[in-house]
CSV table of C-alpha atoms in Angstrom, one decimal:
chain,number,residue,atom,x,y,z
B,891,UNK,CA,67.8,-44.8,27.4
B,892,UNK,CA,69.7,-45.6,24.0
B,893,UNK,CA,67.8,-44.4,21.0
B,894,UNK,CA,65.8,-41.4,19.7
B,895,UNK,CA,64.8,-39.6,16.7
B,896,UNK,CA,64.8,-36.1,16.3
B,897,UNK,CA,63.3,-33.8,14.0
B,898,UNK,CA,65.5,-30.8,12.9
B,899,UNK,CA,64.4,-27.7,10.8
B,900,UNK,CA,65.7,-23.9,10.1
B,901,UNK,CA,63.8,-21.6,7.8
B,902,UNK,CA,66.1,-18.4,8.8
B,903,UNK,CA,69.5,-17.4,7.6
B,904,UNK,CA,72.1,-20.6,5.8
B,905,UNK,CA,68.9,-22.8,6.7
B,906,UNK,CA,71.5,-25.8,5.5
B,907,UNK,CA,74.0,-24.7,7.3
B,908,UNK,CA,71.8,-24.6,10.4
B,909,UNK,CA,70.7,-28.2,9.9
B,910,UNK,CA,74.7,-29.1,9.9
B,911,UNK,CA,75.1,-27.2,13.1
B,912,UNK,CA,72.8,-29.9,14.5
B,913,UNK,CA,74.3,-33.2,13.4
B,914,UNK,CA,77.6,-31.7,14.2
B,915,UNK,CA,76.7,-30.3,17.7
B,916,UNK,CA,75.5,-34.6,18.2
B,917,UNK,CA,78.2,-35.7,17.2
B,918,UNK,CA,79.0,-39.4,17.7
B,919,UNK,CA,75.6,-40.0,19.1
B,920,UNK,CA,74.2,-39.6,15.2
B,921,UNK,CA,73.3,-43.0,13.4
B,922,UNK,CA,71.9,-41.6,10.4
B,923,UNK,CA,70.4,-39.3,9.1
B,924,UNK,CA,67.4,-38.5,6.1
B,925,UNK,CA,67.3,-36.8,3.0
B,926,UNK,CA,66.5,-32.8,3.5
B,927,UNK,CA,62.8,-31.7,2.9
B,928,UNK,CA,61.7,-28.0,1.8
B,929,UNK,CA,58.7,-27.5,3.1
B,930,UNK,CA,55.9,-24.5,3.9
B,931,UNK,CA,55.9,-23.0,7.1
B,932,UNK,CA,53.5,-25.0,9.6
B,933,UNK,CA,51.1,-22.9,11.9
B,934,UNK,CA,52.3,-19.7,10.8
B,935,UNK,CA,52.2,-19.4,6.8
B,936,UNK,CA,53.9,-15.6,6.9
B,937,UNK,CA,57.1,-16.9,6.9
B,938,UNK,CA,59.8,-18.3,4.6
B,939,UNK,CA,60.3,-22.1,3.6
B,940,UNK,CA,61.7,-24.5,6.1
B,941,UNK,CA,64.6,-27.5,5.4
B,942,UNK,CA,63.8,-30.6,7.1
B,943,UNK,CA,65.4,-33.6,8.4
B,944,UNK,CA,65.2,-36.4,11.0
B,945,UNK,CA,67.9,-37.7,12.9
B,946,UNK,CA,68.3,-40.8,14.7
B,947,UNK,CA,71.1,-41.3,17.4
B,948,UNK,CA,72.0,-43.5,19.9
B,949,UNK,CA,73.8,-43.0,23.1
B,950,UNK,CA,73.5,-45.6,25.9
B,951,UNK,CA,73.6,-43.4,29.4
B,952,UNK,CA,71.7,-40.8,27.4
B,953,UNK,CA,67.7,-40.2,28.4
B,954,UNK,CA,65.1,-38.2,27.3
B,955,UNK,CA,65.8,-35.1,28.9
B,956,UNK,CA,69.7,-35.7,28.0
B,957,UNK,CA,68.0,-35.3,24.4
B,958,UNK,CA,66.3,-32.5,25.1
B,959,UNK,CA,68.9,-30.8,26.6
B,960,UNK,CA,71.3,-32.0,23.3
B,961,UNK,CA,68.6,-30.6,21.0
B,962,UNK,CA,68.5,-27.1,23.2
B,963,UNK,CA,72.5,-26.7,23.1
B,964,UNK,CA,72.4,-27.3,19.1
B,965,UNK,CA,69.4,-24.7,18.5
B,966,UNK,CA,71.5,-22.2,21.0
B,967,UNK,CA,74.8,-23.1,18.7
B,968,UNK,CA,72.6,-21.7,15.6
B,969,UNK,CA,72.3,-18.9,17.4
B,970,UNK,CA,68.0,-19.4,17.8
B,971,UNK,CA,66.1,-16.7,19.9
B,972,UNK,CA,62.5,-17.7,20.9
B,973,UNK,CA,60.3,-15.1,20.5
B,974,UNK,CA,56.9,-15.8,23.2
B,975,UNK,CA,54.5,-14.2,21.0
B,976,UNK,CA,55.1,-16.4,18.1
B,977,UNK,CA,55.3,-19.8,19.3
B,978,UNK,CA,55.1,-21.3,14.9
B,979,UNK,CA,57.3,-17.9,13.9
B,980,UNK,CA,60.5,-18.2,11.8
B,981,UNK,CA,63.7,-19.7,13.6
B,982,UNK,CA,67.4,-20.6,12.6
B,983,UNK,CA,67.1,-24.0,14.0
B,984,UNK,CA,64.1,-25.9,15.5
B,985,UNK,CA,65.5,-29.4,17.1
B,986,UNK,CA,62.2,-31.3,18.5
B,987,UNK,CA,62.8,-35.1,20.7
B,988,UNK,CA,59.9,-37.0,18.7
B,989,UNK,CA,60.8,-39.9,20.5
B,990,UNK,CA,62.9,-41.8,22.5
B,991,UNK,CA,63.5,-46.1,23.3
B,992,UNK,CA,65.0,-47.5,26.3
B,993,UNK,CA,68.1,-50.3,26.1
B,994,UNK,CA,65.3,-53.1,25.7
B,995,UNK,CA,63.4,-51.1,22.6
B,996,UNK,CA,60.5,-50.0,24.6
B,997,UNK,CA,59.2,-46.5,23.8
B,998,UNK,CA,60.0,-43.8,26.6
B,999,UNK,CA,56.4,-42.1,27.7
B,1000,UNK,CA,56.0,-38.7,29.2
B,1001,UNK,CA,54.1,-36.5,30.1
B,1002,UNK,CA,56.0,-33.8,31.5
B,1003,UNK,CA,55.2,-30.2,29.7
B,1004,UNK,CA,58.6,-29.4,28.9
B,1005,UNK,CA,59.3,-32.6,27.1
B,1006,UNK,CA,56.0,-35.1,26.3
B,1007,UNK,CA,57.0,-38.3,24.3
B,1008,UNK,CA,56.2,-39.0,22.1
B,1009,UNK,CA,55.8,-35.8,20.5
B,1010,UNK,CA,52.0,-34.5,20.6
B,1011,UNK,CA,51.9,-33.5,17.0
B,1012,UNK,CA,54.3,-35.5,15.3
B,1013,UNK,CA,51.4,-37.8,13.9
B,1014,UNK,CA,50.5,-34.7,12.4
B,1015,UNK,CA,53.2,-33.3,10.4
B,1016,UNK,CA,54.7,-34.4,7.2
B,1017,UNK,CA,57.4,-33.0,8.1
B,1018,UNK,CA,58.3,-34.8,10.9
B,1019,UNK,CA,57.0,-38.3,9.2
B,1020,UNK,CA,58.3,-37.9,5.8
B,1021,UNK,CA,62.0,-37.8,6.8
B,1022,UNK,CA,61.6,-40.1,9.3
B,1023,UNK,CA,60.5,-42.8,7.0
B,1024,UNK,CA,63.8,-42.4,4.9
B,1025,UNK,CA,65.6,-43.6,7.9
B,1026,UNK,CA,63.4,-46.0,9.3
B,1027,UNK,CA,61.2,-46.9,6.6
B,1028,UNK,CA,59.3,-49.9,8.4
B,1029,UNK,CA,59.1,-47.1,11.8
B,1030,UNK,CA,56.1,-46.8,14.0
B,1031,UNK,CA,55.9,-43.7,16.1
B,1032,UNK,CA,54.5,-45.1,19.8
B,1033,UNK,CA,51.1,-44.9,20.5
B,1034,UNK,CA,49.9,-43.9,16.9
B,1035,UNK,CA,51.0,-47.0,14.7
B,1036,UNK,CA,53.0,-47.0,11.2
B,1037,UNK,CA,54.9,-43.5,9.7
B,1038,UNK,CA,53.6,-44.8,6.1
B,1039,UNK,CA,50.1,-45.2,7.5
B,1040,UNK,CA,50.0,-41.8,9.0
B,1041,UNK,CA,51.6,-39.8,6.3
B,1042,UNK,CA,49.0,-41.1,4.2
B,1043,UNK,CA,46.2,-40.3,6.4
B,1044,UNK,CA,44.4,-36.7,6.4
B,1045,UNK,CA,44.6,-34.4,7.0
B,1046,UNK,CA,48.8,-35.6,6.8
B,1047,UNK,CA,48.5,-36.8,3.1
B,1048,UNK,CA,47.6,-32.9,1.9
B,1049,UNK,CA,50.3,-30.8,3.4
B,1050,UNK,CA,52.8,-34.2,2.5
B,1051,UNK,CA,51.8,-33.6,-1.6
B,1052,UNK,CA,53.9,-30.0,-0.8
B,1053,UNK,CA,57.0,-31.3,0.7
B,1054,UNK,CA,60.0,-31.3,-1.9
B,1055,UNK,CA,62.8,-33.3,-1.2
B,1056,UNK,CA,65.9,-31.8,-2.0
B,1057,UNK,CA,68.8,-34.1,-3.3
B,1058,UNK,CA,71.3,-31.1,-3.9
B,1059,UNK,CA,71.5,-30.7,-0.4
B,1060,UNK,CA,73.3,-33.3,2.1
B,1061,UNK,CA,73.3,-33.6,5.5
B,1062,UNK,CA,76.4,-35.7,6.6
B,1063,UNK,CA,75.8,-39.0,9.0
B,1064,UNK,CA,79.3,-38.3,10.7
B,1065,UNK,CA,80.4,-35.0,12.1
């Protein structure tokens, strides 16, 4: 498996600084990466702001639950705790695998609890699909069709109105 994008967020502490903590803790596997994104908290509205991003990264021996664990070691470098009562609470770094290719371009499909691909709510968060379009503007997420086509959908197309990009703040595409 060679490519995936990832969705990265923090709404707790140097929320910024979190989002660095995860291109950094990639490393070389990072391609590029999107603008940053405030955005309202999703699922659970008492709780501060979030910063956004997506990331896409490459790394040929790498599969999906190489990602996963990749995206579990950065959120554990940011020092993030999950608490089991609050699964949409407030965190210092959320990395999610929204999905992952194989070395011929196909789109990687599981099922598996700990890691379904592609993600079973990214089609549903602007979040997720705004940033993602700033790397891959032309990207389709498997099995649902066209980013543009589903941020502009509803019920994606309301909560996308209240997402505010953020040019003052820069995530690097090397570490």
């Amino acid at each position: 498996m060679t490519r995936a994008v990832l969705s990265i967020g923090s709404n707790l502490g140097d929320r910024l600084a979190h989002l660095r903590t995860a291109v950094a803790a990639l490393g070389d596997a990072v391609l590029v990466v999107s603008g940053v994104y405030e955005t309202p908290p999703w699922g659970d509205a008492d709780q501060p702001a979030y910063l956004n991003a997506a990331v896409l990264v490459a790394d040929p021996p790498a599969g999906p639950r190489d990602w996963l664990d990749r995206a579990r070691a950065a959120e554990a470098a940011a020092g993030r705790t999950r608490d089991p009562g609050r699964r949409y609470g407030p965190r210092t770094l959320d990395v999610d695998v929204i999905a992952v290719w194989d070395d011929a371009g196909e789109p990687v499909l599981s099922d598996d609890p700990e890691l379904t691909l592609p993600h079973p709510r990214a089609h549903l968060r602007a979040f997720v699909l705004r940033p993602w379009i700033d790397i891959q503007p032309y990207g389709r997420l498997p099995g649902h069709g066209w980013l543009t086509d589903l941020l502009n959908a509803e019920p994606v197309a309301g909560e996308a109105l209240e997402l505010s990009p953020r040019p003052d703040l820069a995530l690097e595409s090397t570490p």
